[in-house]
GROMACS .gro file of C-alpha atoms in nm:
model
  298
    1MET     CA    1   0.456  19.993   1.178
    2HIS     CA    2   0.447  19.902   1.545
    3ASN     CA    3   0.163  19.653   1.506
    4LYS     CA    4   0.361  19.430   1.275
    5SER     CA    5   0.607  19.359   1.549
    6LYS     CA    6   0.327  19.226   1.768
    7MET     CA    7   0.252  18.940   1.534
    8SER     CA    8   0.520  18.675   1.502
    9GLY     CA    9   0.538  18.404   1.239
   10THR     CA   10   0.498  18.149   1.519
   11ARG     CA   11   0.157  18.289   1.612
   12PHE     CA   12   0.041  18.286   1.252
   13LEU     CA   13   0.162  17.926   1.219
   14LEU     CA   14  -0.021  17.818   1.537
   15VAL     CA   15  -0.344  17.981   1.420
   16THR     CA   16  -0.313  17.816   1.079
   17ILE     CA   17  -0.256  17.471   1.231
   18LEU     CA   18  -0.547  17.516   1.474
   19ASN     CA   19  -0.780  17.618   1.192
   20ALA     CA   20  -0.673  17.328   0.971
   21LEU     CA   21  -0.744  17.084   1.256
   22ILE     CA   22  -1.082  17.246   1.329
   23THR     CA   23  -1.173  17.221   0.960
   24VAL     CA   24  -1.107  16.846   0.950
   25VAL     CA   25  -1.291  16.781   1.278
   26GLU     CA   26  -1.596  16.986   1.174
   27LEU     CA   27  -1.613  16.834   0.826
   28VAL     CA   28  -1.619  16.483   0.971
   29GLY     CA   29  -1.856  16.589   1.249
   30GLY     CA   30  -2.086  16.771   1.007
   31ILE     CA   31  -2.112  16.469   0.777
   32LEU     CA   32  -2.174  16.227   1.064
   33SER     CA   33  -2.428  16.449   1.240
   34GLY     CA   34  -2.597  16.594   0.933
   35SER     CA   35  -2.545  16.946   1.072
   36LEU     CA   36  -2.540  17.228   0.819
   37ALA     CA   37  -2.405  17.461   1.086
   38LEU     CA   38  -2.100  17.237   1.141
   39LEU     CA   39  -2.039  17.194   0.768
   40SER     CA   40  -2.071  17.566   0.707
   41ASP     CA   41  -1.837  17.636   0.996
   42ALA     CA   42  -1.589  17.385   0.853
   43PHE     CA   43  -1.579  17.568   0.518
   44HIS     CA   44  -1.558  17.894   0.706
   45ASN     CA   45  -1.257  17.763   0.897
   46LEU     CA   46  -1.100  17.644   0.573
   47GLY     CA   47  -1.132  17.999   0.444
   48ASP     CA   48  -0.984  18.124   0.770
   49SER     CA   49  -0.676  17.907   0.723
   50ALA     CA   50  -0.625  18.062   0.381
   51SER     CA   51  -0.690  18.412   0.515
   52VAL     CA   52  -0.435  18.369   0.795
   53VAL     CA   53  -0.170  18.259   0.546
   54LEU     CA   54  -0.263  18.550   0.318
   55ALA     CA   55  -0.250  18.796   0.609
   56TYR     CA   56   0.093  18.674   0.714
   57VAL     CA   57   0.234  18.693   0.360
   58ALA     CA   58   0.086  19.042   0.320
   59SER     CA   59   0.232  19.156   0.652
   60ARG     CA   60   0.578  19.035   0.545
   61ILE     CA   61   0.547  19.208   0.208
   62GLY     CA   62   0.438  19.525   0.388
   63LEU     CA   63   0.768  19.532   0.577
   64LYS     CA   64   0.967  19.577   0.254
   65THR     CA   65   1.121  19.919   0.212
   66SER     CA   66   1.032  20.155  -0.072
   67ASN     CA   67   1.226  20.142  -0.398
   68ASP     CA   68   1.225  20.299  -0.744
   69SER     CA   69   0.921  20.094  -0.852
   70LYS     CA   70   0.724  20.124  -0.523
   71THR     CA   71   0.812  20.470  -0.393
   72PHE     CA   72   0.550  20.450  -0.115
   73GLY     CA   73   0.661  20.101  -0.015
   74TYR     CA   74   0.445  19.787   0.004
   75ARG     CA   75   0.200  19.875   0.282
   76ARG     CA   76  -0.098  19.844   0.048
   77ALA     CA   77  -0.038  19.467   0.035
   78GLU     CA   78  -0.210  19.440   0.372
   79ILE     CA   79  -0.504  19.651   0.257
   80ILE     CA   80  -0.549  19.424  -0.047
   81SER     CA   81  -0.538  19.124   0.187
   82ALA     CA   82  -0.806  19.281   0.411
   83PHE     CA   83  -1.021  19.350   0.105
   84VAL     CA   84  -0.993  18.992  -0.024
   85ASN     CA   85  -1.069  18.847   0.320
   86ALA     CA   86  -1.374  19.069   0.363
   87ILE     CA   87  -1.510  18.977   0.017
   88PHE     CA   88  -1.463  18.608   0.095
   89LEU     CA   89  -1.644  18.639   0.428
   90ILE     CA   90  -1.939  18.816   0.267
   91LEU     CA   91  -1.968  18.559  -0.013
   92VAL     CA   92  -1.951  18.267   0.232
   93SER     CA   93  -2.215  18.428   0.455
   94VAL     CA   94  -2.454  18.484   0.163
   95VAL     CA   95  -2.415  18.123   0.046
   96LEU     CA   96  -2.474  17.993   0.399
   97ILE     CA   97  -2.789  18.203   0.439
   98GLY     CA   98  -2.920  18.065   0.109
   99GLU     CA   99  -2.852  17.705   0.212
  100SER     CA  100  -3.006  17.767   0.555
  101LEU     CA  101  -3.325  17.898   0.398
  102ARG     CA  102  -3.341  17.580   0.188
  103ARG     CA  103  -3.300  17.373   0.506
  104LEU     CA  104  -3.584  17.566   0.671
  105MET     CA  105  -3.811  17.468   0.382
  106HIS     CA  106  -3.686  17.109   0.379
  107PRO     CA  107  -3.566  17.015   0.732
  108GLU     CA  108  -3.316  16.732   0.768
  109PRO     CA  109  -3.243  16.525   1.083
  110VAL     CA  110  -2.943  16.627   1.293
  111ASN     CA  111  -2.747  16.426   1.552
  112GLY     CA  112  -2.727  16.673   1.839
  113GLY     CA  113  -2.476  16.469   2.041
  114ILE     CA  114  -2.202  16.464   1.776
  115MET     CA  115  -2.283  16.825   1.689
  116LEU     CA  116  -2.235  16.930   2.052
  117ILE     CA  117  -1.897  16.757   2.101
  118VAL     CA  118  -1.753  16.896   1.777
  119ALA     CA  119  -1.888  17.245   1.847
  120ILE     CA  120  -1.720  17.252   2.191
  121ILE     CA  121  -1.386  17.154   2.035
  122GLY     CA  122  -1.430  17.420   1.764
  123THR     CA  123  -1.522  17.691   2.014
  124ILE     CA  124  -1.217  17.631   2.233
  125ALA     CA  125  -0.977  17.618   1.937
  126ASN     CA  126  -1.126  17.930   1.774
  127PHE     CA  127  -1.111  18.135   2.093
  128VAL     CA  128  -0.746  18.037   2.136
  129SER     CA  129  -0.679  18.146   1.777
  130ALA     CA  130  -0.864  18.474   1.830
  131LEU     CA  131  -0.658  18.539   2.144
  132LEU     CA  132  -0.336  18.482   1.949
  133LEU     CA  133  -0.443  18.738   1.687
  134SER     CA  134  -0.603  18.994   1.916
  135LYS     CA  135  -0.286  19.194   1.991
  136GLY     CA  136  -0.230  19.326   1.641
  137ALA     CA  137  -0.595  19.348   1.533
  138LYS     CA  138  -0.676  19.687   1.686
  139ASP     CA  139  -0.450  19.905   1.471
  140ASN     CA  140  -0.406  19.696   1.156
  141LEU     CA  141  -0.683  19.651   0.901
  142ASN     CA  142  -0.529  19.334   0.760
  143LEU     CA  143  -0.503  19.169   1.102
  144LYS     CA  144  -0.847  19.301   1.195
  145ALA     CA  145  -1.003  19.127   0.895
  146THR     CA  146  -0.826  18.802   0.986
  147TYR     CA  147  -0.915  18.841   1.354
  148LEU     CA  148  -1.282  18.888   1.257
  149HIS     CA  149  -1.261  18.567   1.055
  150ILE     CA  150  -1.146  18.377   1.361
  151LEU     CA  151  -1.372  18.553   1.612
  152SER     CA  152  -1.677  18.497   1.394
  153ASP     CA  153  -1.591  18.127   1.385
  154ALA     CA  154  -1.560  18.122   1.765
  155LEU     CA  155  -1.902  18.283   1.801
  156SER     CA  156  -2.040  18.053   1.535
  157SER     CA  157  -1.913  17.747   1.722
  158PHE     CA  158  -2.061  17.882   2.046
  159GLY     CA  159  -2.394  17.932   1.870
  160ILE     CA  160  -2.372  17.576   1.742
  161ILE     CA  161  -2.324  17.453   2.101
  162ILE     CA  162  -2.650  17.619   2.203
  163GLY     CA  163  -2.823  17.482   1.894
  164ALA     CA  164  -2.689  17.132   1.961
  165ILE     CA  165  -2.819  17.139   2.318
  166ILE     CA  166  -3.165  17.243   2.196
  167ILE     CA  167  -3.163  16.971   1.929
  168GLN     CA  168  -3.042  16.709   2.176
  169ILE     CA  169  -3.305  16.793   2.440
  170TRP     CA  170  -3.608  16.904   2.236
  171LYS     CA  171  -3.532  16.745   1.896
  172ILE     CA  172  -3.593  17.073   1.709
  173ASP     CA  173  -3.379  17.025   1.395
  174LEU     CA  174  -3.479  17.365   1.255
  175VAL     CA  175  -3.249  17.524   1.512
  176ASP     CA  176  -2.949  17.420   1.299
  177PRO     CA  177  -3.024  17.644   0.996
  178ILE     CA  178  -3.156  17.922   1.221
  179VAL     CA  179  -2.824  17.935   1.410
  180THR     CA  180  -2.641  17.940   1.076
  181ILE     CA  181  -2.846  18.239   0.955
  182LEU     CA  182  -2.793  18.434   1.278
  183VAL     CA  183  -2.418  18.380   1.274
  184SER     CA  184  -2.396  18.469   0.904
  185LEU     CA  185  -2.584  18.795   0.963
  186TYR     CA  186  -2.345  18.879   1.246
  187ILE     CA  187  -2.047  18.812   1.019
  188LEU     CA  188  -2.193  19.041   0.751
  189ARG     CA  189  -2.243  19.321   1.004
  190GLU     CA  190  -1.886  19.294   1.136
  191THR     CA  191  -1.725  19.257   0.793
  192TRP     CA  192  -1.889  19.550   0.616
  193PRO     CA  193  -1.683  19.824   0.794
  194VAL     CA  194  -1.359  19.640   0.706
  195LEU     CA  195  -1.464  19.612   0.341
  196LYS     CA  196  -1.569  19.978   0.326
  197GLU     CA  197  -1.247  20.104   0.483
  198SER     CA  198  -1.025  19.890   0.260
  199ILE     CA  199  -1.212  20.011  -0.051
  200ASP     CA  200  -1.178  20.374   0.063
  201ILE     CA  201  -0.802  20.335   0.107
  202LEU     CA  202  -0.757  20.155  -0.226
  203MET     CA  203  -0.963  20.425  -0.399
  204GLN     CA  204  -0.750  20.694  -0.227
  205ALA     CA  205  -1.053  20.843  -0.054
  206ALA     CA  206  -0.975  21.137   0.171
  207PRO     CA  207  -0.959  21.059   0.544
  208ILE     CA  208  -1.204  21.236   0.775
  209LEU     CA  209  -1.043  21.567   0.872
  210ASP     CA  210  -1.177  21.914   0.943
  211TYR     CA  211  -1.043  22.072   0.623
  212GLU     CA  212  -1.180  22.419   0.689
  213ALA     CA  213  -1.013  22.424   1.031
  214LEU     CA  214  -0.697  22.289   0.870
  215LYS     CA  215  -0.699  22.575   0.618
  216ARG     CA  216  -0.758  22.834   0.891
  217ASP     CA  217  -0.465  22.697   1.090
  218MET     CA  218  -0.237  22.706   0.787
  219LEU     CA  219  -0.340  23.066   0.707
  220LYS     CA  220  -0.235  23.170   1.059
  221GLU     CA  221   0.125  23.109   0.956
  222PRO     CA  222   0.282  23.450   0.875
  223GLY     CA  223   0.324  23.498   0.502
  224VAL     CA  224   0.066  23.239   0.392
  225VAL     CA  225  -0.197  23.415   0.176
  226ASN     CA  226  -0.402  23.120   0.048
  227VAL     CA  227  -0.416  22.740   0.056
  228HIS     CA  228  -0.558  22.551  -0.241
  229HIS     CA  229  -0.534  22.239  -0.455
  230ILE     CA  230  -0.533  22.008  -0.153
  231HIS     CA  231  -0.498  21.631  -0.198
  232VAL     CA  232  -0.523  21.398   0.102
  233TRP     CA  233  -0.513  21.018   0.092
  234GLN     CA  234  -0.400  20.715   0.291
  235ILE     CA  235  -0.132  20.457   0.216
  236ASP     CA  236  -0.282  20.231   0.480
  237GLU     CA  237  -0.515  20.278   0.777
  238ASN     CA  238  -0.243  20.454   0.978
  239ARG     CA  239  -0.053  20.677   0.732
  240ILE     CA  240  -0.203  20.998   0.588
  241MET     CA  241  -0.041  21.169   0.291
  242PHE     CA  242  -0.100  21.541   0.227
  243SER     CA  243  -0.016  21.775  -0.058
  244ALA     CA  244  -0.122  22.135  -0.118
  245HIS     CA  245  -0.034  22.457  -0.299
  246ILE     CA  246   0.023  22.759  -0.077
  247ASN     CA  247   0.031  23.121  -0.191
  248LEU     CA  248   0.302  23.329  -0.022
  249ASN     CA  249   0.427  23.682  -0.045
  250ASP     CA  250   0.708  23.723  -0.298
  251GLN     CA  251   1.023  23.635  -0.104
  252LEU     CA  252   1.350  23.445  -0.113
  253LEU     CA  253   1.335  23.066  -0.125
  254SER     CA  254   1.551  23.054   0.189
  255ASP     CA  255   1.273  23.247   0.367
  256VAL     CA  256   1.013  22.995   0.251
  257GLU     CA  257   1.180  22.693   0.411
  258PRO     CA  258   1.096  22.794   0.773
  259ILE     CA  259   0.731  22.835   0.666
  260TYR     CA  260   0.739  22.482   0.524
  261ARG     CA  261   0.880  22.347   0.851
  262HIS     CA  262   0.616  22.522   1.063
  263LEU     CA  263   0.332  22.399   0.843
  264GLU     CA  264   0.466  22.044   0.836
  265ASN     CA  265   0.493  22.048   1.214
  266LEU     CA  266   0.134  22.176   1.242
  267LEU     CA  267  -0.006  21.910   1.008
  268GLN     CA  268   0.186  21.627   1.168
  269LYS     CA  269   0.109  21.713   1.530
  270LYS     CA  270  -0.248  21.843   1.509
  271TYR     CA  271  -0.383  21.649   1.211
  272HIS     CA  272  -0.165  21.335   1.233
  273VAL     CA  273  -0.038  21.366   0.876
  274ASP     CA  274   0.266  21.146   0.809
  275HIS     CA  275   0.394  21.291   0.483
  276VAL     CA  276   0.355  21.656   0.375
  277THR     CA  277   0.428  21.799   0.029
  278LEU     CA  278   0.383  22.173  -0.022
  279GLN     CA  279   0.420  22.379  -0.337
  280ALA     CA  280   0.482  22.752  -0.290
  281GLU     CA  281   0.328  23.001  -0.535
  282VAL     CA  282   0.285  23.376  -0.545
  283PHE     CA  283   0.011  23.462  -0.794
  284ARG     CA  284  -0.090  23.126  -0.945
  285GLY     CA  285  -0.415  22.992  -0.788
  286LYS     CA  286  -0.432  23.281  -0.542
  287SER     CA  287  -0.813  23.297  -0.565
  288ASN     CA  288  -0.872  22.920  -0.592
  289GLU     CA  289  -1.077  22.722  -0.344
  290LEU     CA  290  -0.939  22.463  -0.105
  291PHE     CA  291  -1.020  22.174  -0.339
  292THR     CA  292  -0.948  22.247  -0.705
  293ARG     CA  293  -1.038  22.009  -0.986
  294ASP     CA  294  -0.831  22.060  -1.297
  295ARG     CA  295  -0.732  21.850  -1.595
  296HIS     CA  296  -0.456  21.682  -1.393
  297ASP     CA  297  -0.716  21.536  -1.156
  298ILE     CA  298  -0.933  21.378  -1.425
   0.00000   0.00000   0.00000
């Protein structure tokens, strides 16, 4: 995939080192200042360091070619990585919201000065990390999940800066847990689509296509009488696999091959299908619907 080439091991290493440093700085700063937001961001960054390593390992595994045990290759490794990262983000966010609610009920003093300095350092480092990951994040679900980790930390640190200024000037310690809740809710909103898409791919859910239009286009091919028993799924977020049975007039197999080529060309160009498998039939399934559920699908 083209997006893998955009992410070098050096960039992953730099992001990992930056996140490890941020984690240490925010842990110390959180303890000294008494800031829940800094401590939560520190644990979030610790998770980010793990997610970056996981994303890199998954991206390297995904580059392996197919073999007799993995005939579709190893691209799903990145989808699994995206799924794990999304689950972790959601769990961390829920825990942080719970702890923030406890802090709202039982406020604790916060040193706004230390909180501000550490938050500025965290914001700069996180935005640099997000910039390093931004190239490959648009077209790759694994990198997108990791990028969201880092970006959410950058926004979290920026929110902490605002909270620290308010605490420093007006001594309103409740701002600390409120900022934590707001950032956690933002993380949940951004993470849910990644989790949903990764689950859909792992469950081999059909991609969004106009199947009726697809059938009509296939039936325009001379000799095609019916299209049925369609199966469509994704190996990753970029590769669509397609299989179907097509009913043809009784003819020589050598006459069928050009029909296959035309249909494959149609599906690849118009519907962006990467891999097409067609099974020609004459009478079998001639009256079946587009999607047929039989004992082989159970």
